[in-house]
Coordinates of C-alpha atoms in Angstrom, one line a residue:
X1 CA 0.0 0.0 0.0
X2 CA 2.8 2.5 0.8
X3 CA 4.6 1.9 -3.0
X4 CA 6.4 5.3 -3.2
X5 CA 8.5 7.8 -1.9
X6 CA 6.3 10.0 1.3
X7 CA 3.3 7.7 0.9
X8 CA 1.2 7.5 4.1
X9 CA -1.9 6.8 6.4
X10 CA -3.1 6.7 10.1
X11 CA -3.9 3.3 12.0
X12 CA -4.1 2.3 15.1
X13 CA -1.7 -0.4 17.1
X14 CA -2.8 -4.2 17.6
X15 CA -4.2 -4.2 21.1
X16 CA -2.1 -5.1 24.1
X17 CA -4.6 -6.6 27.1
X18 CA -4.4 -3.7 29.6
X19 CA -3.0 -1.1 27.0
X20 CA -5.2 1.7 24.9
X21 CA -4.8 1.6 21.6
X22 CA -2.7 4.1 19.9
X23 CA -2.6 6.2 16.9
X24 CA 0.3 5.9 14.4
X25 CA 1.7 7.5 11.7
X26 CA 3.1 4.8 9.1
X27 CA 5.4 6.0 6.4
X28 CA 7.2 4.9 2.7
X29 CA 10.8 5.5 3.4
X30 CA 13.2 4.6 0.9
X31 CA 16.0 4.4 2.9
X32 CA 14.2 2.5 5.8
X33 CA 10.7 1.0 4.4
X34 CA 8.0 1.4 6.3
X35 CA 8.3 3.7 9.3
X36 CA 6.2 3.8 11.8
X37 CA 5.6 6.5 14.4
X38 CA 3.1 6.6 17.5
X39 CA 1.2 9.7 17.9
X40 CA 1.5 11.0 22.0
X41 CA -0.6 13.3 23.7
X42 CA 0.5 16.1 26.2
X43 CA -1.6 18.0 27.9
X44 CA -4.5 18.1 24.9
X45 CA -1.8 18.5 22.9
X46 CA -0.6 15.4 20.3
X47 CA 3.2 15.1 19.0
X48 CA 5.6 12.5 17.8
X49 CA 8.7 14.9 18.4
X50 CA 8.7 16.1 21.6
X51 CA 9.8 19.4 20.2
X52 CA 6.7 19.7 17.7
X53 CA 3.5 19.8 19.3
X54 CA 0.4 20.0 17.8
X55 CA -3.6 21.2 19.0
X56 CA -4.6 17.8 16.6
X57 CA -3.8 14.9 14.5
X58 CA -4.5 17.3 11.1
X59 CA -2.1 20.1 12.2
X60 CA 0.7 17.6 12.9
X61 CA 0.0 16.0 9.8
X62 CA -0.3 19.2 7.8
X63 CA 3.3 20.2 9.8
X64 CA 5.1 17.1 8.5
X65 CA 3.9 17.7 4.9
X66 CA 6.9 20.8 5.2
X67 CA 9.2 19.3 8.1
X68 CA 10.9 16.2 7.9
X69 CA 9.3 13.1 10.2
X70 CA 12.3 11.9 11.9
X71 CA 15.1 13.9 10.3
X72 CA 14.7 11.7 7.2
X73 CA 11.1 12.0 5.4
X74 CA 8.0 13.9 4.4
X75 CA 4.5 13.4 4.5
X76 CA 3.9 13.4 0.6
X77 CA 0.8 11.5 -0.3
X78 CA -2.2 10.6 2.0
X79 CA -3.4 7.1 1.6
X80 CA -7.0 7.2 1.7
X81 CA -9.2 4.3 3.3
X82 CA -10.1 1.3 1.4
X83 CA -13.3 0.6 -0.1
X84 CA -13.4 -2.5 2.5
X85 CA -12.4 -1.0 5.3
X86 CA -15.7 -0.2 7.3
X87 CA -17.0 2.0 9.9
X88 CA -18.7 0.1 13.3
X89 CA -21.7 3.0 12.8
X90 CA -22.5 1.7 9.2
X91 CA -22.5 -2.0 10.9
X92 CA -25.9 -3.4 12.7
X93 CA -25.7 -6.8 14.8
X94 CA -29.3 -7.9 15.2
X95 CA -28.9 -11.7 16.1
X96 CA -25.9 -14.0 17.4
X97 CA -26.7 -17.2 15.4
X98 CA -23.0 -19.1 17.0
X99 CA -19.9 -19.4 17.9
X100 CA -16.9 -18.6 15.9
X101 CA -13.2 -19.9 16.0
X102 CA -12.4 -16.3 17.9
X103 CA -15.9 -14.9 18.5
X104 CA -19.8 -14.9 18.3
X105 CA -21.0 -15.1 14.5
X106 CA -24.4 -13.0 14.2
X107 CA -26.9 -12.1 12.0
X108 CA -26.7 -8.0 10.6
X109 CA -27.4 -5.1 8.4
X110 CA -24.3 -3.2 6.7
X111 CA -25.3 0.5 5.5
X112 CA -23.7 0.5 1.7
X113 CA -24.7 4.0 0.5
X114 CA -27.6 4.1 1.9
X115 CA -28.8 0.9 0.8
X116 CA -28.8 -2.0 3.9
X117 CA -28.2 -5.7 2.9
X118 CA -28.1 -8.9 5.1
X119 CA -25.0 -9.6 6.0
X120 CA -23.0 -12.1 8.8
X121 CA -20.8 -10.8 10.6
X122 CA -17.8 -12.2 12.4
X123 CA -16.8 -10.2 16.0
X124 CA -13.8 -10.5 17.9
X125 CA -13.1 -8.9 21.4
X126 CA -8.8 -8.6 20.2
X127 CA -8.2 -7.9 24.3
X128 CA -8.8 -11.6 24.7
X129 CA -6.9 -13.0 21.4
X130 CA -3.3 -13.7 21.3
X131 CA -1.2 -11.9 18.5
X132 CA -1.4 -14.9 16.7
X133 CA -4.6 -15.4 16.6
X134 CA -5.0 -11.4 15.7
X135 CA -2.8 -12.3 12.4
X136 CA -4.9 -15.5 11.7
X137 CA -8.2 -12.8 11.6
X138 CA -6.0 -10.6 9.7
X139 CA -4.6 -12.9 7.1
X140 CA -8.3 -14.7 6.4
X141 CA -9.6 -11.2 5.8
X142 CA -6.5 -10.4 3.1
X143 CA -7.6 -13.3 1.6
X144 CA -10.8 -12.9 1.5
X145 CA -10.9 -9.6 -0.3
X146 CA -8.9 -11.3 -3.3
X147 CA -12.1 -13.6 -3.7
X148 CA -14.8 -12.4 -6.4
X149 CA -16.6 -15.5 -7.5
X150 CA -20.1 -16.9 -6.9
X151 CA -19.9 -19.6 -5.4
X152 CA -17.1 -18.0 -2.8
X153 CA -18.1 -16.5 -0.2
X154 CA -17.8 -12.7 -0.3
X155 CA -16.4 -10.4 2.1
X156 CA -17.5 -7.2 2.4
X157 CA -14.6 -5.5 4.3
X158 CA -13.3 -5.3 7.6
X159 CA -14.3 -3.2 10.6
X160 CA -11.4 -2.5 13.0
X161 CA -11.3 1.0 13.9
X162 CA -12.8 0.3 17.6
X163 CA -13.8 -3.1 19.6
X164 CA -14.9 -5.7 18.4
X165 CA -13.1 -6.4 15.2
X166 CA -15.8 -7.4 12.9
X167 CA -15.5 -9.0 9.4
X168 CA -18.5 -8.7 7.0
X169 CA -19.5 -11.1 5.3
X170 CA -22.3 -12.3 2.5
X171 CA -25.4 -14.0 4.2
X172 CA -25.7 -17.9 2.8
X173 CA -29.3 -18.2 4.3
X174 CA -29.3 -21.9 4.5
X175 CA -26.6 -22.0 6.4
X176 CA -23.6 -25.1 6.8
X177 CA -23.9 -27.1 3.7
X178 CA -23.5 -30.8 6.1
X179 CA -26.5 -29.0 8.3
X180 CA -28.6 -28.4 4.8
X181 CA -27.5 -31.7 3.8
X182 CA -28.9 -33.4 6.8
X183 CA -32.4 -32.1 7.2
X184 CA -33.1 -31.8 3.6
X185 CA -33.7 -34.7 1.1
X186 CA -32.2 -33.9 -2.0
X187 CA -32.7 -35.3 -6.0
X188 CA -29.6 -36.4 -7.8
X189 CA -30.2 -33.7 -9.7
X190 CA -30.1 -31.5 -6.8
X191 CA -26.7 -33.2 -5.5
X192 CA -24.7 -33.1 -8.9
X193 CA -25.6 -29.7 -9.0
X194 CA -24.0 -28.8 -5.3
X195 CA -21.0 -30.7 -6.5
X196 CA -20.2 -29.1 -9.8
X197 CA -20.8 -25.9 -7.7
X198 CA -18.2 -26.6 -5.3
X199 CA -16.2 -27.6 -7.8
X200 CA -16.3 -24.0 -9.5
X201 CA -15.7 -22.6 -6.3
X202 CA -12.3 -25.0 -6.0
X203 CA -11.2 -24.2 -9.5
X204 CA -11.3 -20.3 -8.7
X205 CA -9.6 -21.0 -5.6
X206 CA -6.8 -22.9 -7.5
X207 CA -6.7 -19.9 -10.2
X208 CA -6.5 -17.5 -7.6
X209 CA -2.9 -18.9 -6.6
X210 CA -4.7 -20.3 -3.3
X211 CA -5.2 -23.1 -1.4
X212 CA -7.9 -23.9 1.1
X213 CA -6.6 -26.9 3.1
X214 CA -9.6 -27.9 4.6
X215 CA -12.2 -28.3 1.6
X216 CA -15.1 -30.1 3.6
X217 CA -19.3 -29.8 4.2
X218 CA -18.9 -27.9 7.1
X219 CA -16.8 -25.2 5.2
X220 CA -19.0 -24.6 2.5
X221 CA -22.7 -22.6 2.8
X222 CA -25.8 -22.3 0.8
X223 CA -28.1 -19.8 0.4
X224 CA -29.9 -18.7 -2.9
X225 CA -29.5 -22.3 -4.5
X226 CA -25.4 -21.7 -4.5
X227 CA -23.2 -23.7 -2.6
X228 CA -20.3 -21.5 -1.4
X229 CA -16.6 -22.3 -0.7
X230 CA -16.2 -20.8 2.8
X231 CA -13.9 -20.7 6.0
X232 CA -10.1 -19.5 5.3
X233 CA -8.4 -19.6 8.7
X234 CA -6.4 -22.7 7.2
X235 CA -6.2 -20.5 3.8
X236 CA -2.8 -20.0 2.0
X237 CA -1.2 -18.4 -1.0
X238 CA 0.9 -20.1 -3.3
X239 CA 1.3 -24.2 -4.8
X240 CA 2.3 -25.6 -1.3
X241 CA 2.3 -25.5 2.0
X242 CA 3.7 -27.4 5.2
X243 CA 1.9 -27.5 8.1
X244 CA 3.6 -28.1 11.5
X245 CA 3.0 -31.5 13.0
X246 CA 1.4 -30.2 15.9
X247 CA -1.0 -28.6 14.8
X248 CA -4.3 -30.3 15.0
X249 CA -6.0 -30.8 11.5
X250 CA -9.1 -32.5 10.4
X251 CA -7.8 -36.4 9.2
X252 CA -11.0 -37.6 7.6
X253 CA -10.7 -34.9 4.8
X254 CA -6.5 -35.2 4.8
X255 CA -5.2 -36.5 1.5
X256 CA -2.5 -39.6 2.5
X257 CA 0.5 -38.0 1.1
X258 CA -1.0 -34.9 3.8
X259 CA -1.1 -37.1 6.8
X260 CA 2.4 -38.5 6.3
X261 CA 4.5 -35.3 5.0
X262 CA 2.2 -32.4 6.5
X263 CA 2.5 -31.2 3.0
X264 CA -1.0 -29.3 1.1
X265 CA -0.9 -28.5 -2.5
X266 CA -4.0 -28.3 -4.9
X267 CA -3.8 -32.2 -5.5
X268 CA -4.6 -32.9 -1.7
X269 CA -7.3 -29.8 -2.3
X270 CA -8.7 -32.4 -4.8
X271 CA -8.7 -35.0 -2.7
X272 CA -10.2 -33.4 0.1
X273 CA -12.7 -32.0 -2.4
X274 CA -13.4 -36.0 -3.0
X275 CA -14.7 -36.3 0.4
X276 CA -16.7 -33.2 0.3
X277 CA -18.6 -35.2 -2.9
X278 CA -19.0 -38.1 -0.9
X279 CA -20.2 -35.9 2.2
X280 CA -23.0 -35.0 -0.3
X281 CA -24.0 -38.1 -1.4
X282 CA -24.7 -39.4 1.9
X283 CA -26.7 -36.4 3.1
X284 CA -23.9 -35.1 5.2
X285 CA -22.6 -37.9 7.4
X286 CA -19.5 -37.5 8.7
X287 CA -16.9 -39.5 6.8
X288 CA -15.4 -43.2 7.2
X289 CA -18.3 -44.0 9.4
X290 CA -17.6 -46.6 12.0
X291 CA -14.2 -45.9 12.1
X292 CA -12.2 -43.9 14.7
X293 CA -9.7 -41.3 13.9
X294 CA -6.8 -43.8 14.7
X295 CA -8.3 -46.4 11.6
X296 CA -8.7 -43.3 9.1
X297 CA -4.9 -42.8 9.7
X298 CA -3.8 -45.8 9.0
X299 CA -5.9 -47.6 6.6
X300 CA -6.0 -44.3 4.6
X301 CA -2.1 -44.1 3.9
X302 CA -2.7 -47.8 3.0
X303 CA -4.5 -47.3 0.5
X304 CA -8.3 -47.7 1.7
X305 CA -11.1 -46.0 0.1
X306 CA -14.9 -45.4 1.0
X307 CA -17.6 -46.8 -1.0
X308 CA -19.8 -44.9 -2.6
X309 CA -23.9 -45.6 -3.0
X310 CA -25.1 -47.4 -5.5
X311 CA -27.5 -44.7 -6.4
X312 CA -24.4 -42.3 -7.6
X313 CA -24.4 -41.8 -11.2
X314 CA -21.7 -43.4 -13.0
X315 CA -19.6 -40.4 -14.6
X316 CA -20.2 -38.9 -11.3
X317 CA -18.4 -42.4 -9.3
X318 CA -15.5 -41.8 -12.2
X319 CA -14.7 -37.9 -11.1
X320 CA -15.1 -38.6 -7.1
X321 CA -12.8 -41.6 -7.6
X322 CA -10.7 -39.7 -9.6
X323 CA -9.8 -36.9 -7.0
X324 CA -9.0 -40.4 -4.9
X325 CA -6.4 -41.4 -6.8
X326 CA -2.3 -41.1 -6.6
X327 CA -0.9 -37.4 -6.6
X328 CA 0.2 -37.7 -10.1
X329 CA -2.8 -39.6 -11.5
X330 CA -5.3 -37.2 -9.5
X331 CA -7.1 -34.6 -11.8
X332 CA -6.9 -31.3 -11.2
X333 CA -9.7 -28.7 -10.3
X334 CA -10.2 -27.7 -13.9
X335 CA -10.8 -30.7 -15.3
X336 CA -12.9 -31.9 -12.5
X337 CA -15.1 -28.4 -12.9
X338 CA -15.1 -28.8 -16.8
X339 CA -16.6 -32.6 -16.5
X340 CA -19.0 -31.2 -13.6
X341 CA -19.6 -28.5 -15.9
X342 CA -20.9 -31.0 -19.0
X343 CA -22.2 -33.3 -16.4
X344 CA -24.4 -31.0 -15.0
X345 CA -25.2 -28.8 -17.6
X346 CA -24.9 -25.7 -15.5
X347 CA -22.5 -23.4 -16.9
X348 CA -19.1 -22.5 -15.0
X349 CA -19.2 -19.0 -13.9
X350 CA -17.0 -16.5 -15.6
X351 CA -14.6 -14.3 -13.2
X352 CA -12.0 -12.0 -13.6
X353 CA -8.8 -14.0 -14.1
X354 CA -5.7 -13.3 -11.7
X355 CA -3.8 -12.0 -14.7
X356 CA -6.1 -9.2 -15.2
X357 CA -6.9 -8.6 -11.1
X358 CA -3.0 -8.0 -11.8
X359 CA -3.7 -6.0 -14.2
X360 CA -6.2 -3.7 -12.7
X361 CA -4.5 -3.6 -9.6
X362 CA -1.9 -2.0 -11.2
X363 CA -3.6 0.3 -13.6
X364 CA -5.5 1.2 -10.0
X365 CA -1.7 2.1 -8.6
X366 CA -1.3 4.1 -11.4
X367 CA -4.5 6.2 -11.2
X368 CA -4.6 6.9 -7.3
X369 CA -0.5 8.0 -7.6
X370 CA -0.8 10.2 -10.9
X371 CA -3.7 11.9 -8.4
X372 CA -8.1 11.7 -9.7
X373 CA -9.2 10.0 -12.4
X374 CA -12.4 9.9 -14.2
X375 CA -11.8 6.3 -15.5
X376 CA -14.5 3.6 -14.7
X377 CA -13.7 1.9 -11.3
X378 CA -12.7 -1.6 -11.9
X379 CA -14.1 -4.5 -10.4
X380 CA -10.6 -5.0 -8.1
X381 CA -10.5 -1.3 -7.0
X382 CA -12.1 -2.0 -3.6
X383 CA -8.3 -4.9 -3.4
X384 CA -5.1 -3.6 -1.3
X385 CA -3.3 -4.3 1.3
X386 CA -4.2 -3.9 4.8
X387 CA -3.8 -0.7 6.8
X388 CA -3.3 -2.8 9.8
X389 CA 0.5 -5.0 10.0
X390 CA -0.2 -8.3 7.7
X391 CA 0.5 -11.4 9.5
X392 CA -0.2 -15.0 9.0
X393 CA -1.0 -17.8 11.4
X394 CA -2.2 -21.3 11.7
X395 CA -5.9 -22.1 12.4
X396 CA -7.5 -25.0 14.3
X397 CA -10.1 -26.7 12.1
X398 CA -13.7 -25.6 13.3
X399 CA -17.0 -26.5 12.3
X400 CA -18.9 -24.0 10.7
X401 CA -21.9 -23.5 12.6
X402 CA -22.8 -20.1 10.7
X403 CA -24.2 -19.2 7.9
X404 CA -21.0 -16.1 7.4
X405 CA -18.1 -19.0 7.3

């Protein structure tokens, strides 16, 4: 976010239990990129130099645009606030409907010009999280905001400017996809359509230079007839990742090669996305029935399999045991989507691919640093980095008992 030479913006500090929150000053520095400088007060007075004291934060900003901050830089260019970066007053809670990872999940309103949708909304007191499980929040949300596709879940933006931290999200009104799969009987039809869906969602995912980790019922939602991909805490960027041995992960959705090398890539997405299929066609029962953790472990890396019902269509039994099979024999997300795709009929969605979000993000750069434009804002305008420190963490699988992920 701060790209050139005097680039800045105000944010507060991560909370400290027992500490206020503070303002700070963070700045592009060439020689020393970024700076960061707390704003004091004095008497009513604010300052970061003892020696230059201010009635406000604007005069002390205004002072630094024609005194150097620190002996080294000016304050050039403002960074203005992001598209997704709410305020708590446009943000209404009218109904806790569970129990989050790091907070209650409940029902809202969010004020968008005027306009207020549904929305879910994710709080967290940050006084009672640990700094890791601050960057966990704060790296799910970064993530998040890449995400533009419909059967993704959507964020709406962040609200951190007081307590609680609250992430916005799009409302699936049905809620889990295991709990929708339980109480409600379902056609084939019905059921190769939820699967081609997820697969779309996957396939977007995998594009998107992402991996979910943890592809399972309980992580998707549906509302509107859409199965959406949802829950990021085990989220991350790139074609592999290596989790640490202790950390506890869910072992009836692990790929074998996972449970013996710790080791995600897209193939173990696949065949974690293999389970979620088979979650579907048996009405969201929990996976390897019968058998305890200990026996999914083992027989697993063995090479066992689950059966699938008899009632499963063919060319459906070929793709699910095809996201099964070895690492380098396993499809990959596009193929699966593209035979869910003619299986199904329904057409995958189009999206903006990461070459262009590229693309636009940079065009974007261009316009805010060469000062206002008139030019159309693109779809990936409201897409930066955070204002508050980026950080990344590890997240203890938890079932999604919300309809916000």
């Amino acid at each position: 976010m701060l790209k050139t030479d005097g680039d800045f913006l105000l944010r507060i500090t991560e909370p400290n239990p027992g500490q206020p929150r503070s303002l700070v000053v963070s700045v592009c520095d060439p020689r020393d990129n970024p700076r960061h400088f707390v704003i004091q007060t004095d008497g009513g007075l604010c300052f970061i130099e003892p020696h230059q004291k201010h009635p406000d934060v604007i005069n002390l900003v205004r002072a630094y645009h024609r005194i150097t901050l620190g002996g080294t830089v000016l304050l050039k260019t403002p960074i203005h606030r992001q598209s997704w970066e709410l305020n708590h007053d446009d943000i209404e809670c009218t109904k806790k409907i569970g129990e989050g990872a790091f907070g209650e999940v409940s029902l809202g309103r969010l004020n968008v010009k005027g306009e207020k949708i549904e929305v879910a909304i994710k709080l967290a007191k940050l006084e009672s999280l640990t700094k890791e499980q601050i960057k966990e929040i704060m790296l799910e949300a970064r993530l998040m905001r890449m995400f533009d596709h419909p059967n993704v879940v959507k964020l709406y933006g962040v609200a951190a400017g007081q307590e609680p931290l609250m992430l916005v999200m799009e409302l699936a009104d049905k809620g889990a996809l295991d709990s929708y799969l339980q109480k409600n009987t379902l056609s084939n039809e019905k059921k190769i359509e939820m699967c081609a869906q997820a697969s779309y969602g996957v396939e977007y995912l995998h594009h998107m230079n992402v991996l979910h980790c943890d592809i399972a019922a309980r992580n998707c939602l549906y509302g509107n007839g859409k199965v959406k991909i949802s829950d990021f805490g085990l989220t991350r960027e790139g074609q592999t990742y290596e989790m640490l041995p202790t950390k506890r992960v869910p072992i009836r959705w692990l790929a074998p090669e996972t449970m013996v090398y710790y080791i995600y890539n897209q193939k173990t997405d696949i065949y974690s996305f293999g389970i979620l299929c088979w979650e579907i066609w048996h009405n969201g029962n929990e996976p390897y029935p019968g058998m305890t953790i200990a026996e999914v472990h083992s027989k697993v890396k063995e090479g066992f399999r689950m059966i699938l019902p008899p009632n499963i269509p063919n060319n459906v039994r070929i793709v699910i045991l095809n996201c099964w099979g070895l690492p380098d024999k396993r499809w990959s997300a596009n193929e699966v989507a593209k035979k869910f795709e003619e299986i199904s009929g329904l057409k995958m969605p189009e999206y903006v691919t990461l070459e262009e979000k590229k693309k636009q993000q940079q065009q974007l750069l261009t316009t805010t640093s060469n000062g206002p434009s008139k030019r159309k804002k693109s779809k990936t305008s409201r897409e930066s980095r955070d204002s508050v420190e980026q950080q990344e963490g590890d997240e203890k699988p938890q079932r999604n008992k919300n309809s916000a992920g």
